[in-house]
Every structure is written in structure tokens, then in C-alpha cells.
XYZ file of C-alpha atoms in Angstrom:
349
model
C -32.652 -81.973 11.306
C -33.057 -84.657 11.470
C -30.408 -86.398 14.113
C -26.829 -87.713 11.869
C -26.218 -91.592 12.525
C -22.586 -92.604 14.871
C -20.479 -94.762 14.152
C -21.191 -98.517 15.050
C -19.356 -100.593 16.652
C -21.807 -103.616 16.746
C -21.380 -105.979 13.404
C -24.284 -105.401 11.133
C -26.742 -103.623 13.583
C -27.295 -106.849 15.256
C -28.871 -107.876 11.665
C -28.236 -111.770 10.707
C -25.894 -112.256 7.430
C -29.009 -114.156 6.528
C -31.123 -111.285 6.948
C -28.442 -108.736 5.021
C -28.464 -111.627 1.681
C -31.995 -111.240 1.859
C -32.091 -107.787 1.202
C -29.590 -107.531 -0.627
C -31.682 -109.956 -3.627
C -34.375 -108.399 -2.591
C -32.529 -105.371 -3.858
C -30.819 -106.592 -7.387
C -34.216 -107.912 -7.788
C -35.551 -104.680 -7.906
C -32.915 -102.694 -9.777
C -33.429 -105.199 -13.129
C -36.560 -103.218 -13.321
C -34.405 -99.987 -14.426
C -34.103 -100.495 -17.986
C -37.751 -101.279 -18.128
C -38.493 -97.652 -16.152
C -36.391 -95.979 -17.867
C -38.628 -96.804 -21.230
C -41.159 -96.025 -19.874
C -40.391 -92.743 -18.830
C -38.490 -91.915 -22.079
C -40.832 -90.250 -23.447
C -41.529 -87.293 -20.207
C -40.622 -83.889 -21.748
C -37.351 -82.400 -20.729
C -36.733 -80.149 -17.662
C -35.327 -77.241 -18.135
C -32.067 -76.678 -16.812
C -31.493 -73.894 -14.231
C -29.267 -72.318 -15.254
C -27.373 -69.881 -12.246
C -25.693 -67.023 -14.087
C -23.835 -66.397 -10.978
C -21.852 -69.896 -12.551
C -18.820 -69.181 -14.868
C -17.838 -71.404 -17.788
C -14.495 -73.160 -17.231
C -12.826 -74.822 -19.820
C -10.021 -77.591 -19.976
C -8.503 -79.729 -22.210
C -8.470 -83.723 -21.682
C -6.206 -86.845 -21.639
C -7.497 -86.860 -25.438
C -7.507 -83.375 -26.131
C -11.457 -82.748 -25.531
C -12.240 -79.361 -23.996
C -14.034 -79.316 -20.857
C -16.822 -77.348 -19.784
C -16.849 -77.352 -15.483
C -19.094 -74.673 -13.794
C -16.989 -72.518 -10.755
C -19.216 -70.846 -8.323
C -17.528 -68.714 -6.741
C -16.934 -68.129 -2.584
C -18.586 -65.207 -1.377
C -15.939 -63.997 0.273
C -13.651 -64.181 -2.644
C -11.466 -66.463 -1.434
C -9.221 -68.760 -3.249
C -8.298 -71.858 -0.384
C -11.607 -73.016 -0.197
C -12.729 -75.658 -2.632
C -14.701 -78.874 -2.693
C -16.023 -80.482 -6.309
C -19.507 -81.661 -7.060
C -19.924 -84.909 -8.789
C -22.966 -85.871 -10.709
C -24.838 -89.371 -11.090
C -25.095 -91.385 -14.319
C -27.265 -89.195 -16.372
C -24.811 -86.406 -16.124
C -25.709 -84.218 -19.408
C -23.280 -82.377 -21.532
C -24.814 -78.851 -20.842
C -24.581 -78.121 -16.720
C -24.282 -80.474 -14.253
C -26.859 -81.718 -11.611
C -26.454 -79.917 -9.177
C -27.308 -76.762 -10.867
C -29.460 -78.152 -12.708
C -32.205 -79.995 -10.039
C -30.427 -78.132 -6.594
C -30.201 -74.980 -5.019
C -26.742 -76.135 -3.317
C -24.314 -73.867 -4.672
C -25.737 -70.842 -2.971
C -25.684 -72.130 0.238
C -22.189 -73.518 -0.833
C -20.912 -69.945 -1.551
C -22.820 -68.223 1.107
C -20.434 -70.590 3.711
C -17.643 -69.475 1.796
C -16.393 -71.959 0.218
C -15.380 -72.304 -3.319
C -17.924 -74.624 -6.061
C -16.835 -76.844 -8.929
C -19.346 -78.976 -11.361
C -17.068 -80.886 -13.942
C -19.618 -80.861 -17.372
C -20.174 -84.803 -18.683
C -19.325 -87.761 -18.016
C -22.355 -89.731 -18.531
C -21.682 -93.260 -17.286
C -17.740 -92.786 -16.744
C -17.951 -92.768 -12.536
C -15.536 -90.342 -13.323
C -13.169 -92.544 -13.977
C -10.426 -93.812 -16.570
C -11.897 -95.924 -19.001
C -9.534 -98.774 -20.611
C -11.498 -98.780 -24.261
C -14.049 -95.888 -25.454
C -17.650 -98.098 -24.983
C -18.733 -99.706 -28.309
C -22.218 -101.702 -27.477
C -25.116 -100.460 -29.366
C -23.150 -97.648 -31.112
C -22.876 -96.015 -27.863
C -22.551 -92.557 -27.509
C -21.323 -90.623 -24.542
C -17.633 -89.890 -25.130
C -16.074 -86.634 -22.316
C -16.510 -84.702 -26.391
C -20.280 -85.332 -25.591
C -20.255 -87.173 -29.493
C -19.755 -90.642 -30.164
C -16.837 -92.353 -28.212
C -13.589 -92.701 -30.615
C -11.537 -92.562 -27.168
C -11.674 -94.070 -23.921
C -13.050 -91.647 -21.055
C -9.708 -90.017 -18.179
C -12.183 -88.506 -16.118
C -10.000 -89.402 -13.134
C -6.652 -87.982 -14.507
C -9.061 -84.428 -15.715
C -10.418 -83.941 -12.626
C -6.784 -84.311 -10.505
C -4.381 -83.112 -13.141
C -5.942 -80.663 -16.088
C -9.145 -79.427 -14.216
C -7.394 -78.183 -11.059
C -4.206 -77.573 -13.174
C -6.745 -74.950 -14.761
C -8.381 -73.294 -11.603
C -5.374 -72.285 -10.473
C -4.347 -71.115 -13.848
C -7.679 -68.875 -14.189
C -8.421 -68.425 -10.473
C -6.353 -69.040 -7.843
C -7.661 -72.021 -6.533
C -5.491 -73.948 -4.018
C -5.131 -77.490 -5.217
C -4.379 -78.666 -1.767
C -7.028 -79.759 1.269
C -10.587 -79.761 -1.297
C -13.374 -80.982 -0.568
C -15.350 -83.674 -3.262
C -18.377 -85.179 -2.647
C -21.321 -87.000 -5.660
C -24.368 -88.342 -5.197
C -25.072 -92.327 -6.507
C -21.430 -92.947 -9.186
C -20.560 -89.609 -7.701
C -20.272 -90.537 -4.379
C -18.743 -94.057 -5.340
C -15.961 -91.808 -7.176
C -16.171 -89.227 -4.499
C -14.420 -91.547 -2.278
C -11.917 -92.815 -5.376
C -10.488 -89.404 -5.614
C -9.661 -88.692 -1.868
C -8.151 -92.651 -1.295
C -6.087 -92.752 -3.840
C -5.265 -87.784 -4.687
C -4.804 -86.892 -0.171
C -3.225 -84.832 -0.726
C -5.866 -82.691 -3.294
C -8.658 -83.638 -1.267
C -9.501 -83.930 2.648
C -12.690 -84.518 2.987
C -15.202 -86.866 0.266
C -19.081 -86.923 1.047
C -20.820 -89.935 -0.118
C -24.792 -89.483 -1.250
C -26.332 -92.610 -2.110
C -23.104 -94.071 -3.418
C -22.294 -97.494 -4.603
C -19.855 -98.705 -1.832
C -19.598 -102.757 -2.172
C -19.371 -103.036 -6.343
C -17.865 -106.300 -5.985
C -20.673 -107.756 -3.412
C -22.844 -110.549 -5.098
C -25.148 -108.818 -7.984
C -23.624 -105.569 -8.096
C -21.569 -105.630 -11.145
C -24.482 -107.204 -13.328
C -26.964 -104.847 -11.910
C -24.279 -101.986 -13.164
C -24.334 -103.196 -16.844
C -28.348 -103.223 -16.681
C -27.849 -99.848 -15.532
C -25.112 -98.925 -17.779
C -26.681 -100.467 -20.651
C -30.534 -99.145 -20.382
C -28.654 -95.661 -20.860
C -27.191 -95.133 -24.017
C -26.608 -98.512 -24.109
C -23.045 -98.123 -22.843
C -20.245 -101.041 -22.840
C -18.740 -101.268 -18.727
C -16.254 -103.565 -19.711
C -15.198 -100.995 -21.781
C -14.887 -98.482 -18.328
C -13.268 -101.870 -16.133
C -13.004 -104.728 -17.631
C -14.300 -107.765 -17.445
C -16.024 -108.377 -13.265
C -12.821 -110.624 -12.882
C -10.162 -107.622 -13.691
C -8.934 -106.241 -11.108
C -9.481 -102.782 -11.684
C -12.805 -103.840 -10.505
C -10.855 -104.256 -6.994
C -8.710 -100.692 -7.361
C -12.476 -98.162 -8.131
C -14.514 -100.633 -5.092
C -14.547 -98.616 -1.873
C -15.316 -101.869 0.272
C -11.580 -102.876 -1.005
C -9.745 -99.270 -0.802
C -11.163 -98.266 2.612
C -7.596 -98.737 3.934
C -6.095 -96.020 2.233
C -9.149 -93.262 3.477
C -7.820 -94.663 6.742
C -4.168 -94.379 6.046
C -4.819 -91.175 4.359
C -7.240 -89.691 7.611
C -9.856 -88.852 5.116
C -12.448 -86.650 6.756
C -15.907 -88.734 5.262
C -19.851 -87.955 5.336
C -21.277 -91.118 4.552
C -25.457 -90.896 3.922
C -28.040 -92.754 2.521
C -31.763 -92.537 2.151
C -34.028 -95.891 3.341
C -35.912 -96.250 0.213
C -38.956 -96.008 2.017
C -41.308 -92.395 -0.115
C -40.987 -89.426 1.415
C -42.407 -85.665 1.475
C -39.916 -85.321 -1.781
C -41.367 -87.887 -3.360
C -45.045 -86.891 -4.855
C -45.842 -89.086 -7.767
C -48.707 -86.997 -9.784
C -48.369 -89.412 -12.640
C -47.912 -92.488 -14.236
C -44.960 -92.083 -15.025
C -44.056 -90.296 -11.686
C -44.854 -93.464 -9.664
C -42.665 -95.794 -12.351
C -39.593 -93.159 -11.447
C -40.330 -93.059 -7.794
C -40.421 -97.081 -8.192
C -37.668 -97.390 -9.691
C -36.159 -94.518 -6.966
C -36.946 -96.715 -4.163
C -34.894 -100.012 -5.803
C -31.581 -97.875 -6.788
C -32.153 -96.718 -2.965
C -32.518 -99.517 -1.196
C -28.924 -101.149 -3.055
C -26.938 -97.909 -1.627
C -28.478 -98.231 1.183
C -27.275 -102.192 1.354
C -23.834 -101.092 0.016
C -23.304 -98.208 1.928
C -24.085 -100.081 5.346
C -21.197 -102.808 4.265
C -19.047 -99.493 3.788
C -20.130 -98.524 7.252
C -19.432 -102.213 9.089
C -16.028 -102.008 7.017
C -14.709 -98.914 8.309
C -15.753 -99.786 11.869
C -13.755 -103.509 11.351
C -10.949 -100.773 10.213
C -10.999 -99.190 13.584
C -11.665 -95.975 11.214
C -14.375 -93.618 13.174
C -13.107 -90.133 11.469
C -16.984 -90.500 9.410
C -20.168 -89.011 9.781
C -23.133 -90.890 9.154
C -26.523 -89.614 7.693
C -29.207 -92.390 7.259
C -32.396 -90.538 7.352
C -35.272 -92.811 8.654
C -36.899 -91.911 4.475
C -35.611 -90.676 1.193
C -35.502 -92.431 -2.297
C -32.840 -91.914 -4.588
C -33.198 -88.233 -6.500
C -32.275 -84.942 -6.764
C -34.394 -83.445 -3.739
C -33.032 -85.664 -0.871
C -29.081 -85.067 -2.142
C -29.664 -81.518 -1.597
C -31.005 -81.729 1.937
C -27.850 -84.397 2.194
C -25.732 -81.504 1.313
C -27.271 -78.608 3.757
C -26.836 -80.364 6.669
C -23.046 -82.043 5.087
C -22.068 -78.057 4.943
C -21.222 -77.305 9.201
C -18.827 -80.344 8.693
C -16.701 -79.821 5.689
C -16.291 -75.995 6.298
C -14.007 -77.532 9.053
C -11.929 -79.135 7.239
C -11.574 -78.056 3.368
C -8.598 -75.051 3.560
C -6.198 -75.196 0.922
């Protein structure tokens, strides 16, 4: 197991602002390849969902009246007090959560006597409450999985309707839960912990975008969402100057996490390919290159967030910065395996 990086109080780890600016410019430039990479890989065969028969389908209505599915995996010892929510990435599907499709983390978590909740759907949503339905290019992707006739209400769903259903159906505790996610789900996990501390006492972010107000980030996010079925990012938090952007930026709401005393697990790869990156085709090469660029942006965001917490004097954090790793599922599964022992100590309802 790789050693986990400890909180550093040395601003920037000795790096100059000029070197960070250069890295950010390079990463944003790489992000411009995303729509091209998606287009080139769009003809790839769809992977078969790795359906786990031990999962239980749970249905709950959101604020729009849509009946949304989640997948629940019960803790091995049958407890109802230890609960974690696993959030998906930008390309979340409407059949299964990516953590079930692409990893086996549910098995490891239930063996650690942790109940796992995997919300299904929410493509491009950042698990937030949107201000309007997305309407660019006639996009689809509402929480119902059909044409987006109503704005996403994922934040309300995960903090209201879903935990109420879980409490009624299984007796799950609604307090001191954990939440973790990758990429957009990583950013969202911190948002939930910041604004709903009674529900979430532990939050894990893997390859999250934790400084979305940084130069170039909003533009990169716009391109990424347009490339994914033409989502209009202005329907999420409004135009770039809207204060909702600040409300949902981990770099800005970091003092809330400190004041709540939330335990954090913050991870990002370096963008350098490793053992999990074995391109076997031209499409794989493009996807690996895309994963390198996205992870480079994530690393810069995550390092900025680390410095932000250090300046706030907050050290209730585990940092996990392995020397290799791209923006892909095997690396995020490794993050979960390394996180489980720490999380086990903090999620007791």
C-alpha cells in the first residue's frame, strides 16, 4: 500500500505561483481535447453492466415527482447505523451506478460492515439542484432519464427523499453517514458534507474538481458538459458570475468543512499512466490521453484545496496522492480500498 501524504503546512510545497499557473494552463489546454476524445470513442461497444445480484433496488420520488432508483448493499453484520453513499461521475447511467458497473468496492465495503447506497442516474448533474432544465442542443438527461422537462433536484433528493426512504425501508440511520465520489461526485461529496453536517460526518473526494472558480475551470466544465449529450452548464448554477458557483465551489466553502469538523479523505492521481492503464487499441490510447489530462486538472484543483485547508489550519484530513494514476475506475477503486479503514472509524449513526 502506498504511503498516504500528510497535511503539509508549507504553502504550495515550495512550488512558485508561476509554475502552478503554467501547470494550470497546460491542464486546461489538455481539457480542450475532451470533446474530440469523446467523439473518437463514441463508436466503442458499450460495456456490459457488472450487475451485482446482492444489490437491492430502492425507489424514491424526487422533488419533481420522478421515481428514482438507488442500489443498496447491506452490511455483512446487518447493522443499520453505518451507511455510506457512493456518488458517480459525469457520465452516470440510468441503469446502474458506475461503482457497481466498473468496480467491486461494494463487496469490500459490506465486508467492512458498511451499508452502501448507490444513487443511479444524474448524468452531468454534480448532484446539485439546478436552476432550470438543460436546453442546449435539445439535450436529454433529466433525473427521470427522458427529456429534461424539469431541473435536476439531486441535492434535495440525497438529503431528503432518499434518506427518508432508506430509514423507512431498512431503518438506516440518517446521521453520521459517509459520502464519497469520483470526479463530479467527489466535488459533490464535499458539498454534502459542508451543508449537511448532521447527515454526513465523513466525505471522500477522488479526482474531484475542488477549485472550480480557478481560471479556465468554468470553461473546461462547459466543454465537458457540452460534449456529454449537449448539456448547458448555465442551467446548473447560472452564468459564470452567478453566486451559486461560489456556493458550490469546495475552495470557497472549505471553512464550513473545518467548522463542521468533517473528516475528509482527499485523493488524486498524478495523471501519469500506471499498471491500470494498458491501451490495447487506438480508442484506448485516446481515452488514456483524455484521462491523463482530466487527472492533471484534478490534481491541480486538489493541491489548491489542500493548501486552502492548510491556511485555514484544518488538519482532520487524509491525503492520498499516489505517484501514478489517471482519471479512470481502477484507480478510484484503489482509493476506496485505502479509505475504508479510516472511514470505518467515523461513520457510526
